[in-house]
Amino acid sequence: MSKLPLSVHILTFNSAATLPKALGSVHEATEILVIDGGSADRTVSIAEAAGARVLPQRPPEEQGTPLKDFSCARNEGLKHATQEWVLALDSDEYASRELLDEIRRVIAAGTPCACLVPRRYVLSDGSQVTHATTYPNERLYFFHRDVAKQWIKPVHERIELRRGTPIRRFKGTSLAPLGSLEDYRTKNLRYLAIEVERWKTRSLGHWLRHCLLRTLRSRLIALARLLWIWLLPHKGKRLPLRHELIRFWYAGKMLVATFPKKKAA
């Protein structure tokens, strides 16, 4: 099967445990860029052995520390991409066969566009979670280079598209093996530190409108979905309840940590 004119971009930091599966799932791509944050484990050697090109996320003096702006790191990938199409992938997930088949069809059609890629969790027994409050968990992670301006937002980054870009929805998914609760707490605390920096100069009014109200709204919607998932019978697998509840824990921590301590200058 011929290689796809596709550049796959993977952000890594001490990702040796999960990177091989991510790389193996996209071996049909002409280019794989591993954008690394200064890993101290075997991440870089694993990437190079798989034929990926390794790029630094930041200047040398900032490498080896937690990433504070995910969009800037992803923009490094855009800057160095040599292929027409781009697929963003996290180091703890991998592309399903169905996703690669859909990508191949879109590329063959030749029309520049962007596509929402749904993400599904995988349990330790290999089965997929079919019911979670975050589903369909879609992200604009596949797009033609010509329709993309840049990645924006330091955390929960997203691609900024040119006006009028057609957006499609994929059925094929990226698959993410479910981590431990401690993994999720650690990751969320890193995100929280970024959010605190983002909000520390905002006014109380801005925080009320754009943080408090949005967070409360999203948690109310999530609670309704959670009750629907757990109180009614469903076929398939549910995301474990503790993994669902940790999102409510994070929301509470964020509201407390980002509350304006003083009026912005």
CSV table of C-alpha atoms in Angstrom, one decimal:
chain,number,residue,atom,x,y,z
A,1,MET,CA,0.0,0.0,0.0
A,2,SER,CA,1.4,3.4,-1.0
A,3,LYS,CA,2.4,6.0,1.6
A,4,LEU,CA,-0.1,8.8,2.3
A,5,PRO,CA,0.9,12.4,1.7
A,6,LEU,CA,0.3,12.9,5.5
A,7,SER,CA,2.4,14.5,8.2
A,8,VAL,CA,1.5,13.0,11.7
A,9,HIS,CA,2.4,15.2,14.6
A,10,ILE,CA,2.9,13.7,18.1
A,11,LEU,CA,3.7,15.7,21.2
A,12,THR,CA,5.9,13.7,23.6
A,13,PHE,CA,7.5,14.0,27.1
A,14,ASN,CA,8.8,10.8,28.6
A,15,SER,CA,6.4,8.9,26.5
A,16,ALA,CA,8.4,5.7,25.9
A,17,ALA,CA,5.6,3.5,27.4
A,18,THR,CA,2.9,4.5,24.9
A,19,LEU,CA,4.8,5.9,21.9
A,20,PRO,CA,5.5,2.6,20.0
A,21,LYS,CA,1.8,1.9,19.6
A,22,ALA,CA,1.1,5.4,18.4
A,23,LEU,CA,3.9,5.3,15.9
A,24,GLY,CA,2.9,1.8,14.7
A,25,SER,CA,-0.7,2.9,14.0
A,26,VAL,CA,0.4,5.6,11.5
A,27,HIS,CA,3.2,3.8,9.6
A,28,GLU,CA,1.4,4.6,6.3
A,29,ALA,CA,2.2,8.3,6.7
A,30,THR,CA,5.0,9.7,4.6
A,31,GLU,CA,6.1,11.9,7.5
A,32,ILE,CA,6.0,11.5,11.3
A,33,LEU,CA,7.1,14.4,13.4
A,34,VAL,CA,7.7,13.7,17.1
A,35,ILE,CA,7.7,17.1,18.9
A,36,ASP,CA,9.5,16.3,22.1
A,37,GLY,CA,9.8,18.3,25.4
A,38,GLY,CA,13.2,17.0,26.5
A,39,SER,CA,12.4,13.4,27.4
A,40,ALA,CA,14.8,11.7,29.8
A,41,ASP,CA,13.6,8.2,28.9
A,42,ARG,CA,13.8,6.3,25.6
A,43,THR,CA,11.2,8.4,23.8
A,44,VAL,CA,13.7,10.0,21.3
A,45,SER,CA,15.4,6.7,20.4
A,46,ILE,CA,12.1,4.9,19.9
A,47,ALA,CA,10.9,7.7,17.6
A,48,GLU,CA,14.1,7.7,15.6
A,49,ALA,CA,14.1,3.9,15.3
A,50,ALA,CA,10.6,4.1,13.8
A,51,GLY,CA,11.8,6.7,11.2
A,52,ALA,CA,10.2,9.7,12.8
A,53,ARG,CA,11.9,13.1,12.8
A,54,VAL,CA,12.3,14.5,16.3
A,55,LEU,CA,11.8,18.3,16.9
A,56,PRO,CA,12.2,20.2,20.1
A,57,GLN,CA,9.1,21.8,21.6
A,58,ARG,CA,10.9,24.8,23.0
A,59,PRO,CA,14.3,26.5,23.3
A,60,PRO,CA,16.9,24.3,25.0
A,61,GLU,CA,16.7,26.2,28.3
A,62,GLU,CA,13.0,25.4,28.6
A,63,GLN,CA,13.2,21.7,27.6
A,64,GLY,CA,12.8,19.1,30.3
A,65,THR,CA,10.1,21.0,32.2
A,66,PRO,CA,6.3,20.7,32.0
A,67,LEU,CA,4.9,22.2,28.9
A,68,LYS,CA,3.0,25.5,29.5
A,69,ASP,CA,1.7,26.2,26.0
A,70,PHE,CA,0.5,23.2,23.9
A,71,SER,CA,-0.4,25.3,20.9
A,72,CYS,CA,3.1,26.7,20.5
A,73,ALA,CA,4.5,23.1,20.5
A,74,ARG,CA,1.9,22.0,17.9
A,75,ASN,CA,2.8,25.1,15.8
A,76,GLU,CA,6.4,23.8,15.6
A,77,GLY,CA,4.9,20.8,13.8
A,78,LEU,CA,3.1,23.0,11.4
A,79,LYS,CA,6.2,25.0,10.7
A,80,HIS,CA,8.2,21.9,9.8
A,81,ALA,CA,5.5,19.8,8.0
A,82,THR,CA,6.3,18.9,4.4
A,83,GLN,CA,3.1,17.1,3.5
A,84,GLU,CA,-0.3,18.4,2.3
A,85,TRP,CA,-2.3,16.8,5.1
A,86,VAL,CA,-1.8,16.8,8.8
A,87,LEU,CA,-3.0,14.4,11.5
A,88,ALA,CA,-2.4,15.4,15.2
A,89,LEU,CA,-2.1,12.6,17.6
A,90,ASP,CA,-1.4,12.4,21.3
A,91,SER,CA,1.4,10.2,22.5
A,92,ASP,CA,-1.0,8.1,24.7
A,93,GLU,CA,-3.4,7.2,21.9
A,94,TYR,CA,-3.2,5.5,18.5
A,95,ALA,CA,-5.2,5.6,15.2
A,96,SER,CA,-7.7,3.0,14.5
A,97,ARG,CA,-7.8,1.1,11.2
A,98,GLU,CA,-11.1,2.7,10.4
A,99,LEU,CA,-9.7,6.2,11.0
A,100,LEU,CA,-6.8,5.5,8.6
A,101,ASP,CA,-9.2,4.2,5.9
A,102,GLU,CA,-11.3,7.4,6.2
A,103,ILE,CA,-8.2,9.5,6.0
A,104,ARG,CA,-7.1,7.7,2.8
A,105,ARG,CA,-10.5,8.3,1.2
A,106,VAL,CA,-10.5,12.0,2.1
A,107,ILE,CA,-7.0,12.5,0.7
A,108,ALA,CA,-7.9,10.6,-2.5
A,109,ALA,CA,-10.9,13.0,-2.9
A,110,GLY,CA,-8.5,15.9,-3.0
A,111,THR,CA,-10.7,18.6,-1.5
A,112,PRO,CA,-9.0,20.6,1.2
A,113,CYS,CA,-11.0,20.4,4.4
A,114,ALA,CA,-10.8,19.7,8.2
A,115,CYS,CA,-12.2,16.7,10.0
A,116,LEU,CA,-13.4,16.1,13.5
A,117,VAL,CA,-11.7,12.9,14.9
A,118,PRO,CA,-13.6,11.2,17.8
A,119,ARG,CA,-11.6,9.8,20.6
A,120,ARG,CA,-12.6,6.6,22.5
A,121,TYR,CA,-11.1,5.0,25.6
A,122,VAL,CA,-9.8,1.5,25.7
A,123,LEU,CA,-10.0,-0.6,28.9
A,124,SER,CA,-7.2,-2.9,30.1
A,125,ASP,CA,-9.0,-6.0,28.6
A,126,GLY,CA,-8.8,-4.4,25.1
A,127,SER,CA,-12.5,-3.5,24.9
A,128,GLN,CA,-13.7,0.0,24.0
A,129,VAL,CA,-15.7,2.2,26.3
A,130,THR,CA,-18.9,3.0,24.4
A,131,HIS,CA,-20.5,5.3,27.0
A,132,ALA,CA,-18.8,8.3,28.5
A,133,THR,CA,-20.0,11.9,29.3
A,134,THR,CA,-17.3,13.3,27.1
A,135,TYR,CA,-18.3,11.4,24.0
A,136,PRO,CA,-18.2,11.9,21.1
A,137,ASN,CA,-15.0,13.8,22.3
A,138,GLU,CA,-14.4,15.2,18.8
A,139,ARG,CA,-11.3,17.2,18.0
A,140,LEU,CA,-10.2,18.9,14.7
A,141,TYR,CA,-7.1,16.8,14.5
A,142,PHE,CA,-7.0,16.1,10.7
A,143,PHE,CA,-6.8,18.9,8.1
A,144,HIS,CA,-5.3,20.1,4.9
A,145,ARG,CA,-2.3,22.4,5.4
A,146,ASP,CA,-3.9,25.1,3.3
A,147,VAL,CA,-6.9,25.5,5.5
A,148,ALA,CA,-5.0,25.9,8.8
A,149,LYS,CA,-3.8,29.2,10.2
A,150,GLN,CA,-2.3,28.1,13.5
A,151,TRP,CA,-2.9,26.2,16.7
A,152,ILE,CA,-4.4,28.4,19.5
A,153,LYS,CA,-5.0,28.2,23.3
A,154,PRO,CA,-2.2,27.1,25.7
A,155,VAL,CA,-4.2,24.1,27.0
A,156,HIS,CA,-7.0,22.1,25.2
A,157,GLU,CA,-5.5,23.5,22.1
A,158,ARG,CA,-7.4,23.7,18.8
A,159,ILE,CA,-6.6,24.5,15.2
A,160,GLU,CA,-7.7,27.9,13.8
A,161,LEU,CA,-9.1,27.4,10.4
A,162,ARG,CA,-9.5,29.8,7.4
A,163,ARG,CA,-13.0,31.1,6.9
A,164,GLY,CA,-15.2,28.9,4.8
A,165,THR,CA,-13.3,25.7,5.5
A,166,PRO,CA,-15.5,22.6,5.0
A,167,ILE,CA,-15.6,20.5,8.2
A,168,ARG,CA,-16.4,16.8,8.2
A,169,ARG,CA,-17.0,14.2,10.9
A,170,PHE,CA,-15.1,11.0,10.9
A,171,LYS,CA,-16.6,7.8,12.3
A,172,GLY,CA,-13.1,6.2,12.7
A,173,THR,CA,-11.6,7.0,16.0
A,174,SER,CA,-8.3,7.6,17.8
A,175,LEU,CA,-8.1,5.1,20.7
A,176,ALA,CA,-6.7,6.0,24.1
A,177,PRO,CA,-5.9,3.2,26.6
A,178,LEU,CA,-7.4,4.3,29.9
A,179,GLY,CA,-4.8,5.5,32.4
A,180,SER,CA,-4.9,5.3,36.2
A,181,LEU,CA,-6.6,7.9,38.4
A,182,GLU,CA,-3.2,9.1,39.5
A,183,ASP,CA,-2.2,9.6,35.9
A,184,TYR,CA,-5.3,11.8,35.4
A,185,ARG,CA,-4.8,13.8,38.6
A,186,THR,CA,-1.2,14.5,37.6
A,187,LYS,CA,-2.1,15.6,34.1
A,188,ASN,CA,-5.0,17.7,35.3
A,189,LEU,CA,-2.8,19.5,37.9
A,190,ARG,CA,-0.5,20.4,35.1
A,191,TYR,CA,-3.4,21.8,33.1
A,192,LEU,CA,-4.6,23.7,36.2
A,193,ALA,CA,-1.2,25.5,36.6
A,194,ILE,CA,-1.6,26.7,33.0
A,195,GLU,CA,-5.2,27.8,33.6
A,196,VAL,CA,-4.1,29.8,36.7
A,197,GLU,CA,-1.5,31.7,34.6
A,198,ARG,CA,-4.1,32.4,32.0
A,199,TRP,CA,-6.7,33.8,34.4
A,200,LYS,CA,-4.5,35.7,36.9
A,201,THR,CA,-4.9,39.0,35.1
A,202,ARG,CA,-8.6,38.7,34.3
A,203,SER,CA,-11.3,40.8,36.0
A,204,LEU,CA,-13.9,39.3,38.3
A,205,GLY,CA,-16.6,40.1,35.7
A,206,HIS,CA,-14.7,38.3,33.0
A,207,TRP,CA,-14.1,35.3,35.3
A,208,LEU,CA,-17.8,35.1,36.2
A,209,ARG,CA,-18.9,35.1,32.6
A,210,HIS,CA,-16.3,33.0,30.9
A,211,CYS,CA,-15.1,30.7,33.7
A,212,LEU,CA,-17.7,30.2,36.4
A,213,LEU,CA,-20.8,30.2,34.1
A,214,ARG,CA,-19.2,28.1,31.4
A,215,THR,CA,-17.9,25.6,33.9
A,216,LEU,CA,-21.1,25.3,35.8
A,217,ARG,CA,-23.0,24.8,32.5
A,218,SER,CA,-20.6,22.1,31.3
A,219,ARG,CA,-20.8,20.3,34.6
A,220,LEU,CA,-24.6,20.3,34.7
A,221,ILE,CA,-24.7,18.9,31.2
A,222,ALA,CA,-22.1,16.3,32.2
A,223,LEU,CA,-24.1,15.4,35.3
A,224,ALA,CA,-27.3,14.9,33.2
A,225,ARG,CA,-25.3,12.6,30.9
A,226,LEU,CA,-23.8,10.7,33.8
A,227,LEU,CA,-27.2,10.0,35.3
A,228,TRP,CA,-28.5,8.8,31.9
A,229,ILE,CA,-25.5,6.5,31.4
A,230,TRP,CA,-25.5,5.0,34.9
A,231,LEU,CA,-29.2,4.9,35.7
A,232,LEU,CA,-30.5,3.4,32.5
A,233,PRO,CA,-29.5,0.1,30.9
A,234,HIS,CA,-27.1,0.3,28.0
A,235,LYS,CA,-25.3,-2.2,25.8
A,236,GLY,CA,-21.5,-1.9,25.8
A,237,LYS,CA,-19.0,-0.6,28.4
A,238,ARG,CA,-19.2,2.5,30.6
A,239,LEU,CA,-16.3,4.7,31.5
A,240,PRO,CA,-15.5,3.8,35.1
A,241,LEU,CA,-17.4,6.1,37.5
A,242,ARG,CA,-14.2,7.3,39.3
A,243,HIS,CA,-12.8,8.5,36.0
A,244,GLU,CA,-16.0,10.4,35.3
A,245,LEU,CA,-16.0,12.0,38.8
A,246,ILE,CA,-12.4,13.2,38.5
A,247,ARG,CA,-13.6,15.7,35.9
A,248,PHE,CA,-15.9,17.2,38.5
A,249,TRP,CA,-13.0,17.3,40.9
A,250,TYR,CA,-10.9,19.2,38.3
A,251,ALA,CA,-13.7,21.7,37.6
A,252,GLY,CA,-14.0,22.5,41.3
A,253,LYS,CA,-10.2,22.9,41.7
A,254,MET,CA,-10.1,25.2,38.7
A,255,LEU,CA,-12.8,27.5,40.0
A,256,VAL,CA,-11.1,27.9,43.3
A,257,ALA,CA,-7.6,28.3,41.9
A,258,THR,CA,-8.5,30.8,39.1
A,259,PHE,CA,-10.8,33.0,41.2
A,260,PRO,CA,-9.5,36.5,40.9
A,261,LYS,CA,-7.7,37.4,44.2
A,262,LYS,CA,-7.5,41.0,43.3
A,263,LYS,CA,-8.8,43.4,40.7
A,264,ALA,CA,-6.8,43.3,37.4
A,265,ALA,CA,-4.7,46.4,36.8
